[in-house]
Amino acid sequence: MNCKQALLALVLAGGALSLQAQHRPTPAAKPKAKTAADPALTASITRGAVVYKNVCITCHQADGGGVPNMNPPLIKTQYVLGDKARLAHIVLAGLAEPIEIDGEDYKQHMPAQAYLTDQQVADVLTYVRNNFGNKASAVQVAEVKAVRATLK
Ligand code: HEC
């Protein structure tokens, strides 16, 4: 490589680098608009997916389909899409009452996951409410906190 070629290679490499830098997302710089790409919502869903994989997946499965007659599905159920306080209560206090979902009976107990932080509960429920074909509003940390306060 002669001197000119080396210089050209450097310039090209530099250009590629700055292009890469431009393509890196800068969430902080984005406007806080309530659009489909709401960065706060996206971040919560991303964190919630990790909690789901660590905690809920063993029972409710990767596709949220659950295990028939053992662990109920999390797909468009009234619990998942309905009242957020009741939903947070299920995660913080567990559930031990027979329920019926899509014509199937479930009577195993769900153990409380109260060791999760308010943020983790909010994130995992926001993830569940926006995954598995579900579409519902985010669960806020304050909403989880309020439910936890009633359990003490
Ligand atoms: C050890 C297994 C187990 C784990 C772990 C578990 N669940 Fe459950 N879950 C159950 C069972 C069993 C029920 C039904 C309980 C009943 O009928 O009283 C249930 C019920 C539910 C329900 C209400 C019914 C429905 O299907 O909509 C929701 C919502 C729910 N779980 C969400 C979660 C989330 C979110 C996590 C993780 C933070 C989680 N569960 C972790 C076993 C589990």
PDB file of C-alpha atoms and ligand atoms in Angstrom:
ATOM      1  CA  MET A   1       0.000   0.000   0.000  1.00  0.00           C
ATOM      2  CA  ASN A   2       1.458   3.358  -0.896  1.00  0.00           C
ATOM      3  CA  CYS A   3       1.008   6.513   1.072  1.00  0.00           C
ATOM      4  CA  LYS A   4      -1.998   7.712  -0.919  1.00  0.00           C
ATOM      5  CA  GLN A   5      -3.763   4.341  -0.610  1.00  0.00           C
ATOM      6  CA  ALA A   6      -3.124   4.234   3.115  1.00  0.00           C
ATOM      7  CA  LEU A   7      -4.623   7.689   3.491  1.00  0.00           C
ATOM      8  CA  LEU A   8      -7.658   6.679   1.436  1.00  0.00           C
ATOM      9  CA  ALA A   9      -8.132   3.556   3.577  1.00  0.00           C
ATOM     10  CA  LEU A  10      -7.993   5.698   6.706  1.00  0.00           C
ATOM     11  CA  VAL A  11     -10.538   8.156   5.366  1.00  0.00           C
ATOM     12  CA  LEU A  12     -12.864   5.307   4.359  1.00  0.00           C
ATOM     13  CA  ALA A  13     -12.512   3.614   7.759  1.00  0.00           C
ATOM     14  CA  GLY A  14     -13.186   6.904   9.466  1.00  0.00           C
ATOM     15  CA  GLY A  15     -16.285   7.424   7.344  1.00  0.00           C
ATOM     16  CA  ALA A  16     -17.581   3.953   8.174  1.00  0.00           C
ATOM     17  CA  LEU A  17     -17.004   4.589  11.867  1.00  0.00           C
ATOM     18  CA  SER A  18     -18.852   7.877  11.899  1.00  0.00           C
ATOM     19  CA  LEU A  19     -21.680   6.274   9.913  1.00  0.00           C
ATOM     20  CA  GLN A  20     -21.908   3.575  12.569  1.00  0.00           C
ATOM     21  CA  ALA A  21     -21.965   6.212  15.254  1.00  0.00           C
ATOM     22  CA  GLN A  22     -24.814   7.976  13.477  1.00  0.00           C
ATOM     23  CA  HIS A  23     -26.828   4.781  13.339  1.00  0.00           C
ATOM     24  CA  ARG A  24     -26.533   4.087  17.027  1.00  0.00           C
ATOM     25  CA  PRO A  25     -29.899   4.908  18.633  1.00  0.00           C
ATOM     26  CA  THR A  26     -29.864   7.790  21.083  1.00  0.00           C
ATOM     27  CA  PRO A  27     -33.021   7.267  23.166  1.00  0.00           C
ATOM     28  CA  ALA A  28     -32.356  10.265  25.391  1.00  0.00           C
ATOM     29  CA  ALA A  29     -32.423  12.602  22.408  1.00  0.00           C
ATOM     30  CA  LYS A  30     -35.776  11.365  21.117  1.00  0.00           C
ATOM     31  CA  PRO A  31     -38.888  13.385  21.927  1.00  0.00           C
ATOM     32  CA  LYS A  32     -41.070  11.910  24.661  1.00  0.00           C
ATOM     33  CA  ALA A  33     -44.038  11.487  22.350  1.00  0.00           C
ATOM     34  CA  LYS A  34     -46.668   8.850  23.139  1.00  0.00           C
ATOM     35  CA  THR A  35     -46.182   7.003  19.879  1.00  0.00           C
ATOM     36  CA  ALA A  36     -45.910   3.326  19.059  1.00  0.00           C
ATOM     37  CA  ALA A  37     -42.164   3.674  19.584  1.00  0.00           C
ATOM     38  CA  ASP A  38     -42.456   5.216  23.049  1.00  0.00           C
ATOM     39  CA  PRO A  39     -38.882   4.744  24.342  1.00  0.00           C
ATOM     40  CA  ALA A  40     -39.938   4.337  27.994  1.00  0.00           C
ATOM     41  CA  LEU A  41     -42.430   1.638  27.009  1.00  0.00           C
ATOM     42  CA  THR A  42     -39.891  -0.126  24.800  1.00  0.00           C
ATOM     43  CA  ALA A  43     -37.281  -0.068  27.572  1.00  0.00           C
ATOM     44  CA  SER A  44     -39.743  -1.469  30.112  1.00  0.00           C
ATOM     45  CA  ILE A  45     -40.758  -4.273  27.739  1.00  0.00           C
ATOM     46  CA  THR A  46     -37.096  -5.127  27.105  1.00  0.00           C
ATOM     47  CA  ARG A  47     -36.349  -5.324  30.849  1.00  0.00           C
ATOM     48  CA  GLY A  48     -39.574  -7.232  31.441  1.00  0.00           C
ATOM     49  CA  ALA A  49     -38.612  -9.886  28.917  1.00  0.00           C
ATOM     50  CA  VAL A  50     -35.554 -10.696  31.045  1.00  0.00           C
ATOM     51  CA  VAL A  51     -37.659 -11.027  34.208  1.00  0.00           C
ATOM     52  CA  TYR A  52     -40.133 -13.225  32.336  1.00  0.00           C
ATOM     53  CA  LYS A  53     -37.346 -15.546  31.171  1.00  0.00           C
ATOM     54  CA  ASN A  54     -35.913 -15.772  34.692  1.00  0.00           C
ATOM     55  CA  VAL A  55     -39.149 -16.192  36.616  1.00  0.00           C
ATOM     56  CA  CYS A  56     -42.373 -16.874  34.730  1.00  0.00           C
ATOM     57  CA  ILE A  57     -41.241 -18.917  31.742  1.00  0.00           C
ATOM     58  CA  THR A  58     -40.914 -22.234  33.608  1.00  0.00           C
ATOM     59  CA  CYS A  59     -44.641 -22.275  34.273  1.00  0.00           C
ATOM     60  CA  HIS A  60     -46.230 -20.040  31.649  1.00  0.00           C
ATOM     61  CA  GLN A  61     -43.867 -21.105  28.828  1.00  0.00           C
ATOM     62  CA  ALA A  62     -41.953 -19.120  26.215  1.00  0.00           C
ATOM     63  CA  ASP A  63     -45.029 -18.483  24.084  1.00  0.00           C
ATOM     64  CA  GLY A  64     -47.212 -17.559  27.066  1.00  0.00           C
ATOM     65  CA  GLY A  65     -49.353 -20.571  26.269  1.00  0.00           C
ATOM     66  CA  GLY A  66     -48.972 -22.179  29.684  1.00  0.00           C
ATOM     67  CA  VAL A  67     -49.467 -25.891  30.302  1.00  0.00           C
ATOM     68  CA  PRO A  68     -53.044 -27.187  29.927  1.00  0.00           C
ATOM     69  CA  ASN A  69     -54.748 -27.874  33.272  1.00  0.00           C
ATOM     70  CA  MET A  70     -51.604 -26.875  35.163  1.00  0.00           C
ATOM     71  CA  ASN A  71     -50.430 -23.359  34.395  1.00  0.00           C
ATOM     72  CA  PRO A  72     -52.843 -21.022  32.613  1.00  0.00           C
ATOM     73  CA  PRO A  73     -51.962 -19.165  29.418  1.00  0.00           C
ATOM     74  CA  LEU A  74     -51.218 -15.428  29.505  1.00  0.00           C
ATOM     75  CA  ILE A  75     -52.773 -14.832  26.097  1.00  0.00           C
ATOM     76  CA  LYS A  76     -55.609 -12.297  26.145  1.00  0.00           C
ATOM     77  CA  THR A  77     -56.934 -13.426  29.513  1.00  0.00           C
ATOM     78  CA  GLN A  78     -59.116 -11.112  31.584  1.00  0.00           C
ATOM     79  CA  TYR A  79     -56.396 -11.161  34.266  1.00  0.00           C
ATOM     80  CA  VAL A  80     -53.629 -10.032  31.918  1.00  0.00           C
ATOM     81  CA  LEU A  81     -55.622  -7.413  30.044  1.00  0.00           C
ATOM     82  CA  GLY A  82     -57.880  -6.354  32.919  1.00  0.00           C
ATOM     83  CA  ASP A  83     -57.419  -4.459  36.164  1.00  0.00           C
ATOM     84  CA  LYS A  84     -53.730  -3.709  36.716  1.00  0.00           C
ATOM     85  CA  ALA A  85     -53.982  -3.774  40.516  1.00  0.00           C
ATOM     86  CA  ARG A  86     -55.428  -7.284  40.419  1.00  0.00           C
ATOM     87  CA  LEU A  87     -52.672  -8.313  38.000  1.00  0.00           C
ATOM     88  CA  ALA A  88     -49.902  -6.905  40.212  1.00  0.00           C
ATOM     89  CA  HIS A  89     -51.557  -8.612  43.188  1.00  0.00           C
ATOM     90  CA  ILE A  90     -51.244 -12.004  41.453  1.00  0.00           C
ATOM     91  CA  VAL A  91     -47.482 -11.571  41.045  1.00  0.00           C
ATOM     92  CA  LEU A  92     -46.866 -10.105  44.514  1.00  0.00           C
ATOM     93  CA  ALA A  93     -49.198 -12.398  46.483  1.00  0.00           C
ATOM     94  CA  GLY A  94     -49.581 -15.407  44.201  1.00  0.00           C
ATOM     95  CA  LEU A  95     -52.898 -16.993  43.294  1.00  0.00           C
ATOM     96  CA  ALA A  96     -54.595 -19.903  45.013  1.00  0.00           C
ATOM     97  CA  GLU A  97     -58.124 -20.113  43.760  1.00  0.00           C
ATOM     98  CA  PRO A  98     -59.557 -22.293  41.012  1.00  0.00           C
ATOM     99  CA  ILE A  99     -59.886 -20.312  37.769  1.00  0.00           C
ATOM    100  CA  GLU A 100     -61.177 -21.130  34.317  1.00  0.00           C
ATOM    101  CA  ILE A 101     -59.505 -19.839  31.159  1.00  0.00           C
ATOM    102  CA  ASP A 102     -60.628 -20.727  27.639  1.00  0.00           C
ATOM    103  CA  GLY A 103     -62.734 -23.563  29.032  1.00  0.00           C
ATOM    104  CA  GLU A 104     -59.825 -25.138  30.954  1.00  0.00           C
ATOM    105  CA  ASP A 105     -59.716 -25.394  34.750  1.00  0.00           C
ATOM    106  CA  TYR A 106     -56.632 -24.402  36.698  1.00  0.00           C
ATOM    107  CA  LYS A 107     -56.268 -25.115  40.375  1.00  0.00           C
ATOM    108  CA  GLN A 108     -52.532 -25.324  41.008  1.00  0.00           C
ATOM    109  CA  HIS A 109     -51.232 -22.512  43.190  1.00  0.00           C
ATOM    110  CA  MET A 110     -49.088 -19.791  41.753  1.00  0.00           C
ATOM    111  CA  PRO A 111     -46.392 -18.915  44.311  1.00  0.00           C
ATOM    112  CA  ALA A 112     -45.937 -15.247  45.257  1.00  0.00           C
ATOM    113  CA  GLN A 113     -43.025 -13.486  43.559  1.00  0.00           C
ATOM    114  CA  ALA A 114     -42.784 -10.723  46.158  1.00  0.00           C
ATOM    115  CA  TYR A 115     -38.976 -10.740  46.105  1.00  0.00           C
ATOM    116  CA  LEU A 116     -39.136  -8.960  42.743  1.00  0.00           C
ATOM    117  CA  THR A 117     -38.726  -5.176  42.965  1.00  0.00           C
ATOM    118  CA  ASP A 118     -41.631  -2.883  42.082  1.00  0.00           C
ATOM    119  CA  GLN A 119     -39.730  -2.005  38.908  1.00  0.00           C
ATOM    120  CA  GLN A 120     -39.292  -5.677  37.945  1.00  0.00           C
ATOM    121  CA  VAL A 121     -42.990  -6.412  38.524  1.00  0.00           C
ATOM    122  CA  ALA A 122     -44.018  -3.347  36.507  1.00  0.00           C
ATOM    123  CA  ASP A 123     -41.632  -4.336  33.702  1.00  0.00           C
ATOM    124  CA  VAL A 124     -42.632  -8.000  33.519  1.00  0.00           C
ATOM    125  CA  LEU A 125     -46.333  -7.139  33.510  1.00  0.00           C
ATOM    126  CA  THR A 126     -45.815  -4.449  30.869  1.00  0.00           C
ATOM    127  CA  TYR A 127     -43.982  -7.086  28.831  1.00  0.00           C
ATOM    128  CA  VAL A 128     -46.780  -9.641  29.249  1.00  0.00           C
ATOM    129  CA  ARG A 129     -49.451  -7.035  28.407  1.00  0.00           C
ATOM    130  CA  ASN A 130     -47.576  -6.226  25.173  1.00  0.00           C
ATOM    131  CA  ASN A 131     -46.515  -9.691  24.092  1.00  0.00           C
ATOM    132  CA  PHE A 132     -48.189 -13.023  23.240  1.00  0.00           C
ATOM    133  CA  GLY A 133     -50.703 -11.123  21.081  1.00  0.00           C
ATOM    134  CA  ASN A 134     -51.673  -8.851  23.989  1.00  0.00           C
ATOM    135  CA  LYS A 135     -51.889  -5.088  23.648  1.00  0.00           C
ATOM    136  CA  ALA A 136     -52.570  -3.077  26.783  1.00  0.00           C
ATOM    137  CA  SER A 137     -51.207  -0.078  28.643  1.00  0.00           C
ATOM    138  CA  ALA A 138     -47.972  -0.223  30.617  1.00  0.00           C
ATOM    139  CA  VAL A 139     -47.971  -1.067  34.321  1.00  0.00           C
ATOM    140  CA  GLN A 140     -46.302   1.725  36.299  1.00  0.00           C
ATOM    141  CA  VAL A 141     -43.962   1.288  39.252  1.00  0.00           C
ATOM    142  CA  ALA A 142     -46.304   3.410  41.405  1.00  0.00           C
ATOM    143  CA  GLU A 143     -49.194   1.035  40.658  1.00  0.00           C
ATOM    144  CA  VAL A 144     -47.160  -1.955  41.860  1.00  0.00           C
ATOM    145  CA  LYS A 145     -45.973  -0.034  44.892  1.00  0.00           C
ATOM    146  CA  ALA A 146     -49.565   0.777  45.869  1.00  0.00           C
ATOM    147  CA  VAL A 147     -50.563  -2.890  45.689  1.00  0.00           C
ATOM    148  CA  ARG A 148     -47.523  -3.970  47.705  1.00  0.00           C
ATOM    149  CA  ALA A 149     -48.438  -1.456  50.404  1.00  0.00           C
ATOM    150  CA  THR A 150     -51.792  -3.206  50.889  1.00  0.00           C
ATOM    151  CA  LEU A 151     -50.022  -6.528  51.532  1.00  0.00           C
ATOM    152  CA  LYS A 152     -47.921  -5.379  54.477  1.00  0.00           C
TER     153      LYS A 152
HETATM  154  C1  HEC B   1     -44.466 -22.110  39.678  1.00  0.00           C
HETATM  155  C2  HEC B   1     -45.261 -21.800  38.492  1.00  0.00           C
HETATM  156  C3  HEC B   1     -45.594 -20.350  38.203  1.00  0.00           C
HETATM  157  C4  HEC B   1     -44.746 -19.278  38.117  1.00  0.00           C
HETATM  158  C5  HEC B   1     -43.232 -19.244  38.339  1.00  0.00           C
HETATM  159  C6  HEC B   1     -45.553 -18.153  37.717  1.00  0.00           C
HETATM  160  N1  HEC B   1     -46.856 -18.519  37.606  1.00  0.00           N
HETATM  161 FE1  HEC B   1     -48.429 -17.351  37.096  1.00  0.00          FE
HETATM  162  N2  HEC B   1     -49.708 -18.852  37.496  1.00  0.00           N
HETATM  163  C7  HEC B   1     -49.362 -20.142  37.830  1.00  0.00           C
HETATM  164  C8  HEC B   1     -50.551 -20.903  38.145  1.00  0.00           C
HETATM  165  C9  HEC B   1     -50.593 -22.362  38.544  1.00  0.00           C
HETATM  166  C10 HEC B   1     -51.644 -20.028  38.002  1.00  0.00           C
HETATM  167  C11 HEC B   1     -53.115 -20.339  38.293  1.00  0.00           C
HETATM  168  C12 HEC B   1     -53.350 -20.179  39.793  1.00  0.00           C
HETATM  169  C13 HEC B   1     -54.742 -20.499  40.250  1.00  0.00           C
HETATM  170  O1  HEC B   1     -55.510 -21.075  39.502  1.00  0.00           O
HETATM  171  O2  HEC B   1     -55.055 -20.145  41.409  1.00  0.00           O
HETATM  172  C14 HEC B   1     -51.079 -18.746  37.568  1.00  0.00           C
HETATM  173  C15 HEC B   1     -51.825 -17.632  37.244  1.00  0.00           C
HETATM  174  C16 HEC B   1     -51.314 -16.463  36.679  1.00  0.00           C
HETATM  175  C17 HEC B   1     -52.114 -15.377  36.169  1.00  0.00           C
HETATM  176  C18 HEC B   1     -53.645 -15.260  36.134  1.00  0.00           C
HETATM  177  C19 HEC B   1     -54.276 -16.218  35.167  1.00  0.00           C
HETATM  178  C20 HEC B   1     -53.950 -15.938  33.714  1.00  0.00           C
HETATM  179  O3  HEC B   1     -53.465 -16.890  33.080  1.00  0.00           O
HETATM  180  O4  HEC B   1     -54.150 -14.833  33.215  1.00  0.00           O
HETATM  181  C21 HEC B   1     -51.238 -14.438  35.707  1.00  0.00           C
HETATM  182  C22 HEC B   1     -51.574 -13.120  35.046  1.00  0.00           C
HETATM  183  C23 HEC B   1     -49.904 -14.934  35.967  1.00  0.00           C
HETATM  184  N3  HEC B   1     -49.983 -16.169  36.552  1.00  0.00           N
HETATM  185  C24 HEC B   1     -48.730 -14.256  35.649  1.00  0.00           C
HETATM  186  C25 HEC B   1     -47.459 -14.669  36.042  1.00  0.00           C
HETATM  187  C26 HEC B   1     -46.260 -13.890  35.870  1.00  0.00           C
HETATM  188  C27 HEC B   1     -46.192 -12.526  35.202  1.00  0.00           C
HETATM  189  C28 HEC B   1     -45.231 -14.603  36.400  1.00  0.00           C
HETATM  190  C29 HEC B   1     -43.767 -14.211  36.535  1.00  0.00           C
HETATM  191  C30 HEC B   1     -43.509 -12.991  37.291  1.00  0.00           C
HETATM  192  C31 HEC B   1     -45.789 -15.850  36.883  1.00  0.00           C
HETATM  193  N4  HEC B   1     -47.122 -15.852  36.645  1.00  0.00           N
HETATM  194  C32 HEC B   1     -45.049 -16.874  37.476  1.00  0.00           C
HETATM  195  C33 HEC B   1     -48.080 -20.637  37.891  1.00  0.00           C
HETATM  196  C34 HEC B   1     -46.930 -19.858  37.896  1.00  0.00           C
END
